[in-house]
XYZ file of C-alpha atoms in Angstrom:
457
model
C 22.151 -3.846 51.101
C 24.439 -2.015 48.923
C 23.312 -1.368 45.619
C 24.743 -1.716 42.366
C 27.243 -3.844 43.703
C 29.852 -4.687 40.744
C 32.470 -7.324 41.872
C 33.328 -8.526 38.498
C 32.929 -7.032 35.664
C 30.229 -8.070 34.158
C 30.331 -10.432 32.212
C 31.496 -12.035 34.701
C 33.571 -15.563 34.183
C 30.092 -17.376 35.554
C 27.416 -15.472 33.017
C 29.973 -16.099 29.698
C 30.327 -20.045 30.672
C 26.592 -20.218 31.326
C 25.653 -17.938 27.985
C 28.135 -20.276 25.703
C 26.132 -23.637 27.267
C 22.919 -21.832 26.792
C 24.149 -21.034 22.678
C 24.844 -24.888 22.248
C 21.304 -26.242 23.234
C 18.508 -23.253 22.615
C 17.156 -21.632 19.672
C 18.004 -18.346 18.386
C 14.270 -17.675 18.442
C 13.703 -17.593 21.872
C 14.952 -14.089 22.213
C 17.314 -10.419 21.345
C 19.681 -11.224 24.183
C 19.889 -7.623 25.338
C 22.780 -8.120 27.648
C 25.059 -11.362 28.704
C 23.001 -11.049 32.253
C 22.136 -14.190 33.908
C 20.393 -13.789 37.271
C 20.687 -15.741 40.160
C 18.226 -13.900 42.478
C 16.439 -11.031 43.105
C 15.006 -8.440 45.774
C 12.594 -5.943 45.270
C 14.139 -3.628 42.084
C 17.736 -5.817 42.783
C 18.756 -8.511 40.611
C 22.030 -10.442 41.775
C 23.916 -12.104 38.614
C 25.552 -15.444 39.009
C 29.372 -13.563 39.678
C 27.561 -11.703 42.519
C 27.203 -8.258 40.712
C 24.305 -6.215 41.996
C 22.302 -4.560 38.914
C 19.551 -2.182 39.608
C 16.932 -3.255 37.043
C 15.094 -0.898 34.786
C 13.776 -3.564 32.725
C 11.761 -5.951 35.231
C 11.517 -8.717 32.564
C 9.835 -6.655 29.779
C 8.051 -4.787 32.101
C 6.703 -7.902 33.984
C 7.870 -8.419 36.891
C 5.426 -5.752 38.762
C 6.101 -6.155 42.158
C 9.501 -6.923 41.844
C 10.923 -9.911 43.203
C 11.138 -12.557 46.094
C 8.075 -10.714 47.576
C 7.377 -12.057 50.709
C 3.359 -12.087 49.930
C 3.261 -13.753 46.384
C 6.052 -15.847 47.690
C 3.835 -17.318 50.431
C 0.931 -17.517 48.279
C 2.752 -19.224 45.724
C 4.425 -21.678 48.319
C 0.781 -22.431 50.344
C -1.122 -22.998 46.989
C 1.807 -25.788 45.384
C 1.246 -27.524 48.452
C -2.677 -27.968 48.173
C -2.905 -28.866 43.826
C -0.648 -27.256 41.667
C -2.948 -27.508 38.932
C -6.935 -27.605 37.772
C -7.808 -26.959 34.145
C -10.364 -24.112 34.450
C -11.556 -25.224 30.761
C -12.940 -28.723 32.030
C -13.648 -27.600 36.021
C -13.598 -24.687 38.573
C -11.009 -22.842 40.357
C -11.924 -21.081 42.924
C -8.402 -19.107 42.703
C -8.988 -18.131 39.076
C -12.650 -17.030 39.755
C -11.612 -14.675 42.457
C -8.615 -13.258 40.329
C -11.542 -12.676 37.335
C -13.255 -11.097 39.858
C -10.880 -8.754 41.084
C -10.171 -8.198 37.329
C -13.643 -7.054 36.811
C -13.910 -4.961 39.344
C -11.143 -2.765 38.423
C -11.800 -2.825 34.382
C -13.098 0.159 32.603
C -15.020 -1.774 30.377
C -18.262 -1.854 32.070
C -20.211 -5.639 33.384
C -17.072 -7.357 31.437
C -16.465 -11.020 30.607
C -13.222 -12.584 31.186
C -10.551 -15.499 28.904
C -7.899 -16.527 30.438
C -4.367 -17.304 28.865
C -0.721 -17.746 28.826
C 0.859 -15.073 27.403
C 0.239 -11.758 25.692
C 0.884 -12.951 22.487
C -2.075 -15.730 22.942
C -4.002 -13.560 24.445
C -4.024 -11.291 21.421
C -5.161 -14.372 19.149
C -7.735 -14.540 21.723
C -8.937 -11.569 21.012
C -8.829 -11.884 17.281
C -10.855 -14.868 17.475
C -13.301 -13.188 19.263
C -13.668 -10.139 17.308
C -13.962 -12.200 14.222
C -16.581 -14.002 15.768
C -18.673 -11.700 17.219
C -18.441 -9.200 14.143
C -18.418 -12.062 11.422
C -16.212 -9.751 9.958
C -12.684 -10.481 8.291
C -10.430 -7.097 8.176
C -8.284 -6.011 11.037
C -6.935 -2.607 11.549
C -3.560 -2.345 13.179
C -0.832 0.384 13.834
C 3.034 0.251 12.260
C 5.209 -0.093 15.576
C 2.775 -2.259 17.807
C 4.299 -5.362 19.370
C 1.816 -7.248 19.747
C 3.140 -10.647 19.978
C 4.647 -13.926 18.838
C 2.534 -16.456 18.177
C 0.955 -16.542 14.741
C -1.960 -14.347 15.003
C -0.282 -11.744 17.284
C 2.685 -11.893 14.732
C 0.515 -11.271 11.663
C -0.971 -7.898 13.333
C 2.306 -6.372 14.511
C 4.764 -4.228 12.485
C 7.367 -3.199 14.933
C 10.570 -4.638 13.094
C 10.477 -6.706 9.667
C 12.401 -9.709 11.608
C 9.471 -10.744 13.170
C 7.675 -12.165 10.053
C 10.553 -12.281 7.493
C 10.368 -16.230 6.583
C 6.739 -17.289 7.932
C 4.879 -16.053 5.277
C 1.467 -16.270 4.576
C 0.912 -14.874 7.736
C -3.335 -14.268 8.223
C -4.399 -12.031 5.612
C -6.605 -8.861 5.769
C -4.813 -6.721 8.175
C -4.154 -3.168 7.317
C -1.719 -1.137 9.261
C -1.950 2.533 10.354
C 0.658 4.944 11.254
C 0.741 6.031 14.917
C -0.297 9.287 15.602
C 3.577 10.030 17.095
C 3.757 13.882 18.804
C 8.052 13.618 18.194
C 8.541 11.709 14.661
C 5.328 11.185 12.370
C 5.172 10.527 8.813
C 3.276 14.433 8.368
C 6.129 15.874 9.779
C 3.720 17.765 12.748
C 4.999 18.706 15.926
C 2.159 16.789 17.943
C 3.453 18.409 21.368
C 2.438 21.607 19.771
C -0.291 20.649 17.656
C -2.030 17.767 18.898
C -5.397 18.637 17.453
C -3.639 19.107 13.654
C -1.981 15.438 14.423
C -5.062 13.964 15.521
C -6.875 15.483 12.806
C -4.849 14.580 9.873
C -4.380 11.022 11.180
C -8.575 11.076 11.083
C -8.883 12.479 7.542
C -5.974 10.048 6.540
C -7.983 6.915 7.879
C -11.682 8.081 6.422
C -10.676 9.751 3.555
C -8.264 7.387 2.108
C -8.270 4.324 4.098
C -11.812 3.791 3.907
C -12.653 4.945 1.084
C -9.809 2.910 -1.017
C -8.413 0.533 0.592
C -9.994 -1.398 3.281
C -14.161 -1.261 3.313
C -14.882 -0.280 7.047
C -18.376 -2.319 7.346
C -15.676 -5.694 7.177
C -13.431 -4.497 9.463
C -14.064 -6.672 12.881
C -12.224 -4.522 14.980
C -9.004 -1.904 15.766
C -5.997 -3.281 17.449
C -4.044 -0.456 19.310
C -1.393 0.357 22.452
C -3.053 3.070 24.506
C 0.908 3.742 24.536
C 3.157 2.060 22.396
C 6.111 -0.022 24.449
C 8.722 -1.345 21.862
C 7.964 1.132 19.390
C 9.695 2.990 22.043
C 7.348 4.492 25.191
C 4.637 6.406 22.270
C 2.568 8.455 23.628
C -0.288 9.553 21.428
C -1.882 12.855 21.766
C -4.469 13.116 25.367
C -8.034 13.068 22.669
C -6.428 10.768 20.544
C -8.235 7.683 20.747
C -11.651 9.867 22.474
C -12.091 10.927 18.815
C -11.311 7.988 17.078
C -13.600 5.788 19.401
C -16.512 7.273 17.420
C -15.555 6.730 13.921
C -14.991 3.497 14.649
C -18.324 2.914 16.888
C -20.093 4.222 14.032
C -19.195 1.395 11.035
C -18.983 -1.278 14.153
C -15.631 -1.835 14.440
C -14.847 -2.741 17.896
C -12.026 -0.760 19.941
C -9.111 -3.588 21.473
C -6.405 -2.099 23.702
C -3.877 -4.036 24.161
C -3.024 -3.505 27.624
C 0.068 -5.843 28.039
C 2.635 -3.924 28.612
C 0.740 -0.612 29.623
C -1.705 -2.654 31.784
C -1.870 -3.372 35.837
C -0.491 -0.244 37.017
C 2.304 0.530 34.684
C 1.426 4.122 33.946
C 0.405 4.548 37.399
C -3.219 3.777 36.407
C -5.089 0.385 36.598
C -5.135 0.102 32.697
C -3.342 2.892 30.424
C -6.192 3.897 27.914
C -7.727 5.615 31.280
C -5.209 7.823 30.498
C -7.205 9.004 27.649
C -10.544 8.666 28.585
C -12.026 5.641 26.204
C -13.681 2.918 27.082
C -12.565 -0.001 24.787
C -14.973 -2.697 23.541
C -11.797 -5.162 24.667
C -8.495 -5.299 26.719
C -5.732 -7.426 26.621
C -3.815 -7.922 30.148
C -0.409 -10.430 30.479
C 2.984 -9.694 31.912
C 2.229 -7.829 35.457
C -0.539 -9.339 36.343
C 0.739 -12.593 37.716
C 4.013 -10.491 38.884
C 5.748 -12.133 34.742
C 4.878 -15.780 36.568
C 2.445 -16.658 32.879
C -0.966 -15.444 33.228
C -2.973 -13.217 30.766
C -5.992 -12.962 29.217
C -9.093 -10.998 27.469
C -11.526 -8.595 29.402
C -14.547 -7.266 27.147
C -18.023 -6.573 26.667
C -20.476 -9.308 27.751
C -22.064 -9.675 24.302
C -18.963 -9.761 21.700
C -17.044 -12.463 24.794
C -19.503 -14.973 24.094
C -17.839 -17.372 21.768
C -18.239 -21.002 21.404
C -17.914 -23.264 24.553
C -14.493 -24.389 24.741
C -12.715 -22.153 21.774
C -10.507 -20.188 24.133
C -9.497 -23.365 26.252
C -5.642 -23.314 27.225
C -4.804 -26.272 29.221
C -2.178 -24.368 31.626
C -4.224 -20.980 31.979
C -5.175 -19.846 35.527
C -4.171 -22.662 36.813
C -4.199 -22.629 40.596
C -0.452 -21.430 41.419
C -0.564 -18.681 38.634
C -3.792 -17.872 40.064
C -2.554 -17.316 43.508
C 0.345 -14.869 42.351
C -2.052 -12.870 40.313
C -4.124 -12.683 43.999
C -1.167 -11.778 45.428
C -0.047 -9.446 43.014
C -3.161 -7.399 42.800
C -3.595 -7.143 46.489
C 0.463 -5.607 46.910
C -0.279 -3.350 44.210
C -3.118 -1.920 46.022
C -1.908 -2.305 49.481
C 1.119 -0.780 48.973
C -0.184 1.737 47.041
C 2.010 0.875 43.705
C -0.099 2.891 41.820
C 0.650 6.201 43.217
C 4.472 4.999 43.472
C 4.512 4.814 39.610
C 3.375 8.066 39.318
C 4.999 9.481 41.927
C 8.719 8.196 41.313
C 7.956 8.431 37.038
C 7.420 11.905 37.410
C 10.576 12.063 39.623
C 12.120 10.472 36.897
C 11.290 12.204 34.330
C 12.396 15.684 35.910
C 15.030 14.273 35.956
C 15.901 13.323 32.366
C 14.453 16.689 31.496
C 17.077 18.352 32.696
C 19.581 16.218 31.508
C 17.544 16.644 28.214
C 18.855 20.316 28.826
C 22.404 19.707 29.735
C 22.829 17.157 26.722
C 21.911 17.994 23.209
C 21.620 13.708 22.583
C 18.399 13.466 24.104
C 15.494 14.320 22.041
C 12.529 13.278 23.708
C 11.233 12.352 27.115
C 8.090 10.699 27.835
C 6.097 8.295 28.836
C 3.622 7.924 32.169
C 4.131 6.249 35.356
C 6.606 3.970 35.348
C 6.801 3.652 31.783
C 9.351 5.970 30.098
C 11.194 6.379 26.848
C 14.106 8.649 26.618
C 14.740 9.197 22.573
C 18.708 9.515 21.605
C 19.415 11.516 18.479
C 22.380 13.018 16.418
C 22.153 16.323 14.354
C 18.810 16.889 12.723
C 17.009 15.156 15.412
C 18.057 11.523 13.101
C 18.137 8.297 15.803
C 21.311 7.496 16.765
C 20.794 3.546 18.025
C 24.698 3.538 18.048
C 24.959 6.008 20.842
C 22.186 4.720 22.632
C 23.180 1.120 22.057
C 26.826 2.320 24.315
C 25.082 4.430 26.989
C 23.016 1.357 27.659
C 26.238 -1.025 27.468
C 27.974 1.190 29.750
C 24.941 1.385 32.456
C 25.187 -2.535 32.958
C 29.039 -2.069 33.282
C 28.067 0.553 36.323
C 25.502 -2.142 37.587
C 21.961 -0.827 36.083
C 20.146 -2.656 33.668
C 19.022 -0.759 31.150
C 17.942 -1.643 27.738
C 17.644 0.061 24.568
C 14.615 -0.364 21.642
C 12.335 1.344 19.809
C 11.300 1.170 16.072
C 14.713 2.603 14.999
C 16.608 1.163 17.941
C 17.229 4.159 19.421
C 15.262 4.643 23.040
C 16.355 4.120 26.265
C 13.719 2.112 28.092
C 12.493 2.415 31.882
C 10.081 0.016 32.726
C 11.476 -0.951 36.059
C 9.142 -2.877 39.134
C 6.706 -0.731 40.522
C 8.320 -0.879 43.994
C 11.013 1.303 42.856
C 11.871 3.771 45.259
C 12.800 7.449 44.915
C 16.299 6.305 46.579
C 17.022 3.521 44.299
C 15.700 5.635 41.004
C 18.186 8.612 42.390
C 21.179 6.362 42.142
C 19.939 5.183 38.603
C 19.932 8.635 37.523
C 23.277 9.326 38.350
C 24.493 5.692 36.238
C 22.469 7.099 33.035
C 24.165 10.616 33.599
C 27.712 9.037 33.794
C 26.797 6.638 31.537
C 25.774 9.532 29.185
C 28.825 11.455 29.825
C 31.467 8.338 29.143
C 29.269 7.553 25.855
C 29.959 11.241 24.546
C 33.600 10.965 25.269
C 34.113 7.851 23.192
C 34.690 5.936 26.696
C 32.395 2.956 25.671
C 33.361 0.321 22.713
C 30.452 -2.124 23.052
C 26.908 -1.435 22.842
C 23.773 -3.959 24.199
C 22.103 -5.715 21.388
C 18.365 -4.959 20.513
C 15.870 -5.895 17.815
C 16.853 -5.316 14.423
C-alpha cells in the first residue's frame, strides 16, 4: 500500500462538510480538535480519511490505539464474542472474559499478589483510585504534580494541573489536594540542568517537599496518598530523573502515604516496558491502566495491593466495565503485544527514532529537547533563550498533516511535538515519518506554513 497517500488536500471537501455537521450538534467539551481529520478506516499505523488521504499516524488516538488498527486477531475476537452476549455486568455476575483479562493483568503487574477494579476510562479510573486511597488510609489530603493529566471526570479533574481550562468554571472542585512541581531535567522552576545534575534535581525537589511542604503546608500523616506519571504525557513526554521516584518511595512509605502511578498513557507497553515506573525501579502501592489495554476500545481500571483494594462491596461498580466484548479485545490485545513482540518494537523503533531527531536536534537550532522511552517521545520546540515557541511548533505540526502524517503538538506551554504512534510501527514506516517532520521542519523555518494545528490552551 502506498503510504502517506495525499489525494486532496486535506481538508478535504468530505472532512470540512462532516466537521461543520459535527459543530451544529456536539459540545465544545468533548474535545481540542487537533486537526480537521475524520477517519474512515485504518490499517496497522495507516489511517485513511473520508477524501481518501493516507496519514501515517503518530498519535494512535491519544496513545490508545496499541496495536493499531483493523487487527485481524482483536478483530476476530471482537466479532466471535458479539455473537455469543455482548454484555454481562461483572458488578452483579461473572465473566469469564474479564476474569482471564484480570488475570493476565496480574501476572504482568509489578505490584506484587495485586487486586484488580475495573472501569471505563482513565479518568474514572483515577476516581477509582481516589476512592480507594481515601478509604483505605481514612485520610483526606492528596498530593499531586503541576502538569499531570490525569483526567476528566470530577475527581480526576480536581487532581490535575496541566492547563487552567480544565477547571476554569466548575469550581469547588474536591478540596485538599496540593500540587508539586515535577522534577523536569530541561525546564524546572530551580533552574537545574537535571540531564547534568540529576542527583541536585532530585535532591532539591526532596528538601522542597519535607522541608517546606510538610512542614507548612500540608501535614503528611493526612495525606492518603501521591498521585504521579512515571512520565508525564501532555505535560509534554517528562521524563524525571532514573532515582527519582526510588528515593521518594521512602519518604512517602515512611508517613503512609501510598505511591499511585498513573499508568494510562505510559502503561501496556508504551515505553517498551509492561508498565513505565519499571523504568525506574519502584514498586507503587497502586496503578492506573486505560487507553492501550483494550487496543482505545473503553476498558481501564485499578491494580494495587491486596489490603488498601478492599473497599466496600459494590463501591467501584460501573455498569459497562469489562463487559464481555471489551473484555475480549483486551485478550486480544495483550496476547499481540506479546506475540508479536511489541514490546521490544517500541524500544527498538523509539530508539531509532530518537537518533533520529537527535541529529536533526543538531542540524536545527529549534529543537531543544528530545526524549522520552519507547514509543513515547517528546521533541521540545524553542526560540532564542531556549523560551517555547508553540507558534512554530503549532506550523511544523500543521504542515506534517498537509504531507500526510499526523502529528500533534502539546505540552504545558504548547510547545512539543508528540509521538505516541501504535506499537506496530515499523522502522520503514517511522523512516518515511522522519523525513515529513524534517521537511516539515524545513518549510516551517522558511515561513512556508500559515496555519498551525490547534492544541490545549
Amino acid at each position: 500500500m502506498e503510504y502517506p497517500r495525499i489525494v486532496v488536500k486535506p481538508p478535504g471537501p468530505k472532512a470540512k462538510e462532516l466537521v461543520e455537521r459535527e459543530r451544529k450538534v456536539l459540545s465544545t467539551g468533548i474535545g481540542v480538535k487537533l486537526f480537521p481529520l475524520v477517519p474512515k478506516r485504518g490499517f496497522g499505523p495507516l489511517i485513511e480519511d473520508v477524501d481518501g488521504n493516507i496519514f501515517i499516524d503518530f498519535l494512535a488516538g491519544a496513545a490508545a490505539a496499541s496495536t493499531g488498527y483493523a487487527h485481524p486477531k482483536l478483530v476476530k475476537a471482537v466479532q466471535e464474542q458479539v455473537e455469543l452476549i455482548q454484555h454481562s455486568m461483572i458488578g452483579y455476575t461473572h465473566n469469564e472474559r474479564a476474569i482471564r483479562v484480570a488475570e493476565k493483568l496480574a501476572k504482568i503487574s509489578i505490584i506484587k499478589n495485586p487486586k484488580i477494579i475495573f472501569g471505563l476510562s482513565g479518568s474514572d479510573a483515577v476516581d477509582m483510585a481516589i476512592k480507594v486511597s481515601k478509604f483505605s488510609t481514612r485520610r483526606p489530603w492528596i498530593l499531586a504534580f503541576i502538569g499531570a493529566y490525569h483526567g476528566q471526570t470530577f475527581g480526576a479533574t480536581s487532581i490535575a494541573s496541566f492547563q487552567v481550562s480544565q477547571k476554569r468554571g466548575y469550581s469547588p472542585l474536591m478540596p485538599q489536594v496540593f500540587w508539586l512541581p515535577y522534577p523536569n531535567p530541561y525546564r524546572n522552576v530551580w533552574g537545574i540542568n537535571g540531564y547534568e545534575e540529576p542527583d541536585e534535581l532530585i535532591n532539591r525537589f526532596l528538601d522542597y517537599l519535607e522541608n517546606y511542604v510538610f512542614a507548612h503546608v500540608v501535614p503528611p500523616d493526612e495525606v492518603a496518598a501521591l498521585f504521579a506519571e512515571p512520565i508525564q504525557g501532555d505535560a509534554g513526554i517528562v521524563v524525571p530523573p532514573e532515582n527519582f521516584f526510588k528515593e521518594l518511595k521512602p519518604i512517602l512509605e515512611e508517613h503512609g502515604i501510598l505511591l499511585v502511578m498513573d499508568e494510562v498513557q505510559t502503561g501496556i507497553g508504551r515505553t517498551g516496558k509492561w508498565w513505565g515506573s519499571e523504568w525506574f525501579d519502584v514498586e507503587p502501592d497502586l496503578m492506573i491502566f486505560g487507553k492501550g489495554v483494550a487496543s482505545g476500545m473503553g476498558l481501564s481500571g485499578v491494580i494495587g495491593k491486596e489490603e488498601p483494594m478492599e473497599v466496600t462491596s459494590g463501591s467501584a461498580l460501573l455498569t459497562p466495565a469489562a463487559n464481555p466484548v471489551i473484555s475480549a479485545a483486551a485478550e486480544a490485545t495483550l496476547e499481540i503485544i506479546e506475540e508479536e513482540k511489541l514490546l521490544e518494537n517500541a524500544l527498538r523503533v523509539g530508539e531509532f527514532i530518537r537518533k533520529r531527531l537527535r541529529e536533526m536536534q543538531e542540524r536545527y537550532e529549534i529543537i531543544g529537547d528530545v526524549r522520552g522511552k519507547g514509543l513515547m517521545i517528546g521533541v521540545e520546540i524553542v526560540k532564542e533563550g531556549d523560551k517555547p515557541d508553540p507558534e512554530m511548533t503549532g506550523k511544523i505540526c500543521w504542515r506534517a498533516f498537509e504531507l500526510g502524517l499526523i502529528l500533534p503538538s502539546y505540552g504545558m506551554f504548547g510547545n512539543v511535538i508528540r509521538i505516541t504512534p501504535p506499537l506496530v510501527l515499523t522502522q520503514e514506516v517511522a523512516e518515511k515519518a522522519l523525513e515529513i517532520i524534517e521537511q516539515a521542519i524545513k518549510d516551517a523555518m522558511a515561513g512556508k506554513v500559515e496555519r498551525k494545528v490547534t492544541t490545549w490552551h
